[in-house]
Amino acid sequence: MSRPSRRLLPLAVATAALPLLALPVGPAAAVTYGTPTITFSAAYLSGAVGATGDPTVTVTVAQSGAPVSSLTVAATASTRTAVARTGDVTVTGTGSARTLAVAAQGVGYTDLTVKVTGLGGKTASRTLHYAASPAVQFSADSRYLTGSSDASAAVDAGGGYIVVADDESNVLRLYDRNASGAPVRTWDFSSALGVTKEIDIEGATRVGNTVYWTGSLGNNKDGEIKTARHTVFATTVSGSGATTQLSLAGSSTALRGDLIAWDRAHGDRYGFAAGSAAGQAPKQIDGFNVEGLEFAPGSTTTAYVGFRAPLTPAVTGGRALIVPVTNFPSLLSGSHATFGEPIELDLGGLSVRDLRRNALGQYLIVAGSWAADDNSDPYALYRWDGRPGSQPVKVLDLPTADAGGWEAVADVPDLTAPGARVQLITDDGSAVLYNDGIEAKDLTQPEFKKSRTTWFTLN
């Protein structure tokens, strides 16, 4: 007899929840923050009232234990709010390097306290010494080249950069021509040239990768003969733009003596011997002072040497003088100068302050007074074709209400192009920029020294 089968029912298993044991938690480690640090790329900064694109300072900040983005930077005090208030200081950026700019309210000096605030309520401060010069005409088209106030000659370096000479030192400076600020590179060939005094560089021109520079060839302002001022030298250019490099290519001190001897041989027509004699100041209507240098049309050997003084004849309303040196590059290899027929130009009683040619054979002449009072005498810009038999044509009367004398033109645009623009540079060395009675050339801080560039539309 079979047994009936039994079906096994599933067992329900109940499990009781086990209690979780709470483990003791110790106190969290306290976060510690160091004292913030703050440094400036320069402790001195200059600006101008109403300026566009004034120089800036890089502010570098850090704090141990804190992300740099948590740090804030602001100006907290100004010693002269009439020059700049704390609200006129802007700081941009969130990284370790921030950019500080100041919008000037008035002329003069102020010290700005700049504070970095970090985590944990910790702070640090530094003082920025600031100077503001007056507003100028054409401020939107003006920029400031700092580090020197005595710009005297300039050549194009390509890529938006120019090399600028200084007539109070022998330093050549490379600048971004479209921005205000300090030079990106400098060169001083004094030692290699064997000079310890200023050359008084006043003229420059570039042919290919060679730049020729000339001193004024005249006496100093006290009429003393200083041989360093007789220097003509050349530099070789490598690279372009911000990577431009210069190396010395040769020099001579013979041109002054050759010019005097040439004039004497032609009956002292221009009075070079008398104008350059000991005791004679160079910036006289009958003085001896060179300020322009450029090559003749289609030539790489004949250079035009333009004179600030003398006028010819040496009377009010006299003509400006250019003397062609037909073997200019050979001067650097020891040759004496040979000369072409002198060129006399009607510049309305003004003389040559700079001379520049473009690849199309078009010339611009910066014309100004032979006199030393740079900040008030008339200035004008003339165009010329470089031919001895033709006379230049005035294209612009240059403004003279602002400080500084128009001294240099780096390059020449196509003068036939509509809206052609040219950039001119001032020598501000004799200007009192900050209402302190001190001429810019005598300021002790390089950042406060500056020359001004301005773009002018010609057509």
XYZ file of C-alpha atoms in Angstrom:
459
model
C 0.000 0.000 0.000
C 1.528 3.173 -1.117
C 2.085 6.131 1.197
C 0.549 9.393 0.253
C 3.181 11.925 -0.860
C 3.771 14.980 1.342
C 4.428 18.397 -0.129
C 7.035 20.411 1.742
C 5.961 23.932 2.513
C 8.574 26.682 2.273
C 9.916 27.882 5.546
C 9.628 31.532 6.296
C 12.835 32.717 7.829
C 12.591 35.861 9.878
C 15.696 37.815 10.526
C 15.898 40.485 13.150
C 17.655 43.736 12.258
C 21.006 43.926 13.928
C 21.724 47.190 15.737
C 24.532 49.388 14.260
C 27.231 50.314 16.661
C 28.097 54.032 16.722
C 31.862 54.486 16.608
C 33.327 57.444 18.411
C 34.336 60.311 15.971
C 37.296 62.507 16.848
C 37.370 66.285 16.233
C 38.122 67.363 12.539
C 41.665 68.580 11.916
C 41.684 72.391 11.949
C 42.465 74.001 8.538
C 45.257 76.536 8.831
C 45.929 79.311 6.361
C 49.150 81.174 5.966
C 49.455 84.916 5.689
C 48.833 85.955 2.071
C 51.669 87.309 -0.024
C 51.452 90.148 -2.534
C 54.111 91.437 -4.937
C 54.151 93.930 -7.814
C 55.933 93.639 -11.143
C 56.954 97.260 -10.470
C 56.470 99.412 -7.397
C 56.064 102.565 -9.518
C 53.418 103.262 -12.147
C 52.612 106.292 -14.283
C 49.457 107.273 -16.109
C 47.770 110.272 -17.661
C 44.455 111.957 -17.132
C 41.970 110.766 -19.740
C 44.421 108.304 -21.260
C 43.555 105.199 -23.237
C 45.454 102.025 -22.416
C 47.712 103.384 -19.698
C 50.525 101.165 -18.351
C 49.503 98.497 -15.843
C 51.146 96.552 -13.025
C 50.999 92.788 -12.526
C 50.014 91.875 -8.961
C 51.044 88.366 -7.871
C 49.231 86.872 -4.859
C 49.280 83.569 -2.969
C 48.223 82.016 0.348
C 49.293 78.668 1.688
C 46.385 76.310 2.296
C 43.984 78.320 0.126
C 43.077 78.167 -3.552
C 44.324 81.314 -5.270
C 40.854 81.954 -6.692
C 39.593 82.611 -3.167
C 41.867 85.626 -2.760
C 40.583 89.138 -3.444
C 42.700 92.193 -4.291
C 41.628 95.812 -3.973
C 42.980 99.277 -3.292
C 42.099 100.408 0.204
C 43.725 103.829 0.573
C 45.132 106.745 -1.434
C 47.313 109.511 -0.033
C 45.997 112.019 -2.617
C 42.501 111.320 -3.815
C 42.692 114.315 -6.168
C 45.153 112.243 -8.220
C 43.495 108.830 -7.889
C 40.877 107.388 -5.544
C 40.585 103.779 -4.447
C 37.615 103.407 -6.774
C 39.825 104.433 -9.698
C 41.908 101.287 -9.219
C 40.720 98.149 -10.990
C 42.161 94.679 -10.546
C 41.239 91.972 -13.043
C 41.902 88.243 -13.065
C 41.360 85.394 -10.600
C 44.653 83.534 -10.807
C 47.899 84.171 -9.029
C 48.767 87.011 -11.429
C 46.265 89.880 -11.578
C 46.372 93.077 -13.669
C 46.077 96.410 -11.858
C 45.135 99.607 -13.706
C 44.547 103.150 -12.485
C 42.316 105.818 -14.053
C 43.884 109.156 -13.116
C 41.686 111.945 -11.786
C 44.302 114.689 -11.591
C 47.964 115.544 -12.065
C 50.559 114.679 -9.429
C 51.607 111.835 -7.159
C 49.799 109.494 -4.795
C 50.617 106.325 -2.885
C 47.990 103.613 -3.239
C 47.605 100.878 -0.640
C 46.722 97.581 -2.303
C 45.444 94.765 -0.071
C 45.048 91.049 -0.676
C 42.432 89.317 1.527
C 42.655 85.559 1.934
C 40.865 82.830 3.829
C 40.780 82.908 7.579
C 40.440 86.685 7.467
C 44.167 87.090 6.841
C 45.452 90.006 4.761
C 48.603 91.592 3.429
C 49.224 94.993 1.828
C 51.739 96.767 -0.356
C 52.171 100.359 -1.518
C 52.091 101.322 -5.180
C 53.664 104.691 -6.008
C 51.626 106.355 -8.739
C 52.141 109.491 -10.856
C 49.704 111.068 -13.318
C 50.518 113.551 -16.082
C 48.032 115.967 -17.719
C 45.477 115.080 -20.347
C 46.616 115.591 -23.931
C 44.955 116.195 -27.264
C 44.245 113.082 -29.345
C 44.394 110.984 -26.177
C 42.610 108.028 -27.801
C 45.401 107.824 -30.395
C 48.245 108.370 -27.922
C 50.364 105.872 -26.017
C 53.235 106.318 -23.551
C 56.685 104.728 -23.797
C 58.004 104.534 -20.245
C 61.541 104.117 -18.952
C 62.835 107.163 -20.815
C 61.491 110.656 -21.474
C 63.930 111.677 -24.216
C 62.963 109.732 -27.332
C 64.985 111.133 -30.217
C 64.944 108.654 -33.131
C 63.115 105.460 -34.023
C 63.024 102.676 -36.611
C 60.465 100.007 -37.357
C 61.240 96.506 -36.032
C 58.239 94.798 -37.635
C 55.313 93.057 -35.992
C 54.071 96.223 -34.322
C 57.364 97.008 -32.531
C 59.811 99.901 -32.809
C 63.359 100.522 -31.596
C 63.648 103.953 -29.978
C 66.824 105.904 -29.193
C 67.314 108.331 -26.318
C 69.373 111.527 -26.552
C 70.131 111.557 -22.818
C 71.617 108.051 -22.696
C 72.954 105.533 -25.191
C 70.257 102.943 -24.513
C 68.178 101.608 -27.404
C 64.761 100.340 -26.359
C 62.319 97.968 -28.047
C 58.655 98.881 -27.532
C 55.266 97.583 -28.514
C 54.151 100.621 -30.507
C 50.458 99.954 -29.896
C 50.580 99.728 -26.100
C 51.701 101.963 -23.264
C 54.389 100.552 -21.037
C 58.016 99.692 -20.472
C 60.422 98.432 -23.139
C 60.447 94.698 -23.732
C 64.186 94.714 -24.432
C 67.099 97.174 -24.206
C 70.626 97.473 -25.562
C 73.511 99.717 -24.527
C 76.580 99.586 -26.773
C 78.520 102.264 -24.869
C 81.264 99.919 -23.736
C 81.716 98.361 -27.172
C 81.787 101.842 -28.728
C 84.345 103.028 -26.189
C 82.221 105.909 -24.906
C 81.367 106.853 -21.350
C 79.260 109.941 -22.107
C 76.054 110.350 -24.053
C 76.252 110.088 -27.836
C 73.193 112.342 -28.107
C 71.598 110.002 -30.650
C 69.379 112.116 -32.895
C 68.945 110.299 -36.201
C 68.455 106.749 -37.435
C 67.565 104.873 -40.595
C 67.202 101.229 -41.530
C 68.350 99.546 -44.748
C 67.585 95.832 -44.830
C 68.904 94.392 -41.579
C 71.226 97.311 -40.831
C 70.247 100.325 -38.741
C 72.471 103.407 -38.895
C 72.462 105.753 -35.905
C 74.039 109.190 -35.627
C 74.827 111.457 -32.740
C 74.024 115.142 -33.044
C 77.688 115.803 -34.014
C 77.374 119.126 -32.177
C 78.677 120.506 -28.910
C 76.765 120.029 -25.676
C 74.368 122.709 -24.462
C 77.211 124.520 -22.691
C 79.243 124.695 -25.883
C 81.708 122.025 -24.785
C 83.157 119.705 -27.417
C 82.338 116.128 -26.400
C 83.734 113.470 -28.751
C 81.080 110.905 -27.826
C 78.574 113.116 -29.682
C 80.561 112.690 -32.888
C 79.694 108.993 -33.027
C 78.002 107.331 -35.985
C 77.353 103.612 -35.531
C 75.431 100.724 -37.051
C 73.579 97.761 -35.613
C 72.586 94.513 -37.277
C 69.003 93.385 -36.760
C 68.048 89.746 -36.297
C 64.529 88.556 -35.698
C 61.570 90.905 -35.693
C 58.807 92.170 -33.461
C 59.122 91.166 -29.814
C 62.053 88.846 -30.614
C 64.178 91.568 -32.256
C 67.858 91.480 -31.405
C 70.559 94.048 -32.174
C 74.312 93.591 -32.448
C 76.953 96.237 -33.075
C 78.143 96.370 -36.688
C 80.690 99.209 -36.659
C 81.243 102.865 -35.800
C 83.060 106.062 -36.750
C 83.683 109.507 -35.300
C 84.964 111.140 -38.504
C 81.795 112.628 -39.988
C 81.775 115.820 -37.932
C 85.320 116.691 -38.956
C 84.640 115.756 -42.577
C 81.590 118.031 -42.696
C 83.516 120.959 -41.245
C 86.412 120.422 -43.672
C 84.021 120.122 -46.642
C 82.256 123.372 -45.727
C 85.555 125.173 -45.208
C 86.728 123.998 -48.637
C 83.591 125.563 -50.112
C 84.089 128.995 -48.580
C 82.449 128.361 -45.213
C 79.083 128.556 -46.949
C 77.183 127.201 -43.965
C 79.498 128.299 -41.152
C 80.106 124.785 -39.836
C 83.499 125.659 -38.346
C 82.160 128.652 -36.452
C 78.979 126.873 -35.365
C 80.909 123.926 -33.962
C 83.706 125.890 -32.301
C 84.337 125.497 -28.594
C 81.974 127.693 -26.613
C 79.205 127.588 -29.244
C 75.875 126.092 -28.177
C 74.521 123.817 -30.908
C 70.877 124.920 -30.883
C 71.366 128.348 -32.389
C 70.137 129.602 -35.720
C 73.774 129.522 -36.884
C 74.759 126.517 -34.764
C 75.823 123.010 -35.767
C 73.423 120.203 -34.903
C 72.269 117.096 -36.829
C 68.843 115.517 -36.230
C 67.822 113.693 -39.406
C 69.234 110.675 -41.256
C 67.735 108.865 -44.254
C 68.924 107.451 -47.570
C 68.380 109.183 -50.897
C 65.769 107.886 -53.353
C 66.702 104.429 -54.647
C 70.062 104.449 -52.839
C 71.648 102.395 -50.096
C 74.902 104.365 -50.152
C 73.959 108.062 -50.281
C 72.489 109.234 -47.015
C 70.787 112.543 -46.371
C 72.069 114.220 -43.195
C 69.415 116.669 -41.979
C 70.374 119.674 -39.847
C 68.476 121.243 -36.997
C 71.004 124.041 -37.156
C 72.074 126.070 -39.012
C 69.313 127.495 -41.125
C 70.461 128.812 -44.491
C 70.786 131.701 -44.494
C 71.031 131.805 -40.719
C 68.187 134.249 -40.285
C 64.532 134.000 -39.313
C 62.695 132.363 -42.212
C 65.849 130.636 -43.490
C 65.769 127.287 -45.245
C 66.454 123.859 -43.779
C 69.685 122.152 -44.780
C 70.359 118.576 -45.929
C 73.864 117.430 -46.877
C 74.142 114.167 -48.888
C 76.933 111.824 -47.797
C 77.520 109.687 -50.878
C 79.443 106.846 -49.190
C 77.722 106.656 -45.842
C 78.125 102.897 -45.141
C 81.857 103.195 -45.879
C 82.304 105.529 -42.922
C 82.059 102.516 -40.632
C 85.049 100.865 -42.294
C 87.285 103.910 -41.823
C 86.630 105.895 -45.001
C 86.268 109.648 -44.920
C 82.962 111.050 -46.097
C 82.359 112.255 -49.619
C 79.576 114.720 -50.288
C 76.988 115.564 -52.891
C 75.404 118.917 -53.595
C 73.667 120.317 -50.501
C 69.871 120.569 -50.521
C 68.039 123.578 -49.120
C 64.363 123.129 -48.291
C 61.656 125.668 -47.530
C 60.020 124.412 -44.331
C 58.469 127.743 -43.413
C 61.474 128.819 -41.374
C 61.668 125.496 -39.523
C 64.470 122.962 -39.623
C 64.779 119.171 -39.846
C 63.879 117.281 -36.674
C 63.480 113.905 -38.373
C 63.485 112.506 -41.893
C 62.008 109.194 -43.041
C 61.466 107.418 -46.389
C 59.257 104.457 -47.287
C 59.738 101.758 -49.947
C 57.737 103.859 -52.417
C 60.269 106.680 -52.223
C 57.915 108.953 -50.281
C 59.434 111.048 -47.507
C 58.071 112.640 -44.365
C 59.947 115.460 -42.658
C 59.236 116.390 -39.055
C 59.963 120.109 -39.025
C 60.568 122.141 -35.885
C 62.500 125.051 -34.521
C 66.278 125.178 -34.282
C 65.806 126.625 -30.777
C 65.968 124.712 -27.525
C 62.502 125.641 -26.207
C 60.899 122.458 -27.539
C 57.533 122.650 -25.817
C 56.161 125.814 -27.390
C 57.662 126.423 -30.849
C 55.800 125.453 -34.036
C 56.023 121.974 -35.516
C 54.793 120.714 -38.868
C 54.857 117.590 -40.990
C 55.953 117.817 -44.628
C 55.892 115.317 -47.471
C 58.686 115.250 -50.054
C 59.827 113.097 -52.948
C 63.505 113.263 -51.964
C 64.633 114.909 -55.199
C 67.033 117.849 -54.738
C 65.124 120.083 -57.152
C 61.701 119.706 -55.535
C 60.263 121.370 -52.484
C 58.323 119.643 -49.709
C 54.617 120.229 -49.125
C 53.112 120.743 -45.688
C 50.537 118.100 -44.791
C 49.907 118.896 -41.137
C 50.526 121.506 -38.475
C 51.365 119.507 -35.376
C 49.755 120.382 -32.027
C 51.992 122.206 -29.569
C 49.692 122.836 -26.599
C 50.843 119.676 -24.822
C 54.228 118.998 -23.254
C 56.959 117.547 -25.418
C 58.533 118.302 -28.779
C 57.781 116.186 -31.856
C 61.014 114.368 -32.467
C 60.738 111.109 -34.421
C 58.799 109.141 -37.020
C 59.511 105.419 -37.198
C 58.065 104.668 -40.624
C 56.059 106.225 -43.446
C 52.747 104.864 -44.777
C 51.714 105.100 -48.426
C 51.003 108.817 -48.509
C 48.569 108.424 -51.404
C 46.331 105.990 -49.511
C 43.071 107.437 -48.168
C 43.156 107.659 -44.389
C 46.914 107.030 -44.193
C 48.096 107.236 -40.592
C 51.530 107.993 -39.198
C 52.830 107.623 -35.647
C 55.017 110.416 -34.266
C 57.010 110.379 -31.027
C 57.731 113.232 -28.623
C 60.819 114.067 -26.613
C 59.415 114.972 -23.191
C 62.746 115.366 -21.434
C 62.282 119.082 -20.756
C 58.631 118.753 -19.776
C 57.390 119.051 -16.201
C 54.887 116.193 -16.227
C 53.679 116.051 -12.619
C 53.460 119.682 -11.422
C 56.515 119.177 -9.230
C 58.923 121.548 -10.985
C 61.149 118.644 -12.084
C 61.939 118.108 -15.747
C 61.151 114.576 -16.850
C 64.769 113.805 -17.730
C 65.718 114.458 -14.093
C 63.099 112.202 -12.491
C 64.685 109.448 -10.420
C 62.175 106.687 -11.175
C 62.386 105.258 -14.720
C 58.703 104.300 -14.611
C 57.795 107.990 -14.235
C 59.839 108.997 -17.279
C 57.935 108.700 -20.543
C 57.659 109.849 -24.119
C 54.369 110.000 -25.988
C 53.402 108.532 -29.330
C 50.414 109.783 -31.307
C 48.820 108.539 -34.509
C 47.798 111.227 -37.007
C 45.606 110.783 -40.061
C 47.213 112.476 -43.069
C 44.567 112.299 -45.787
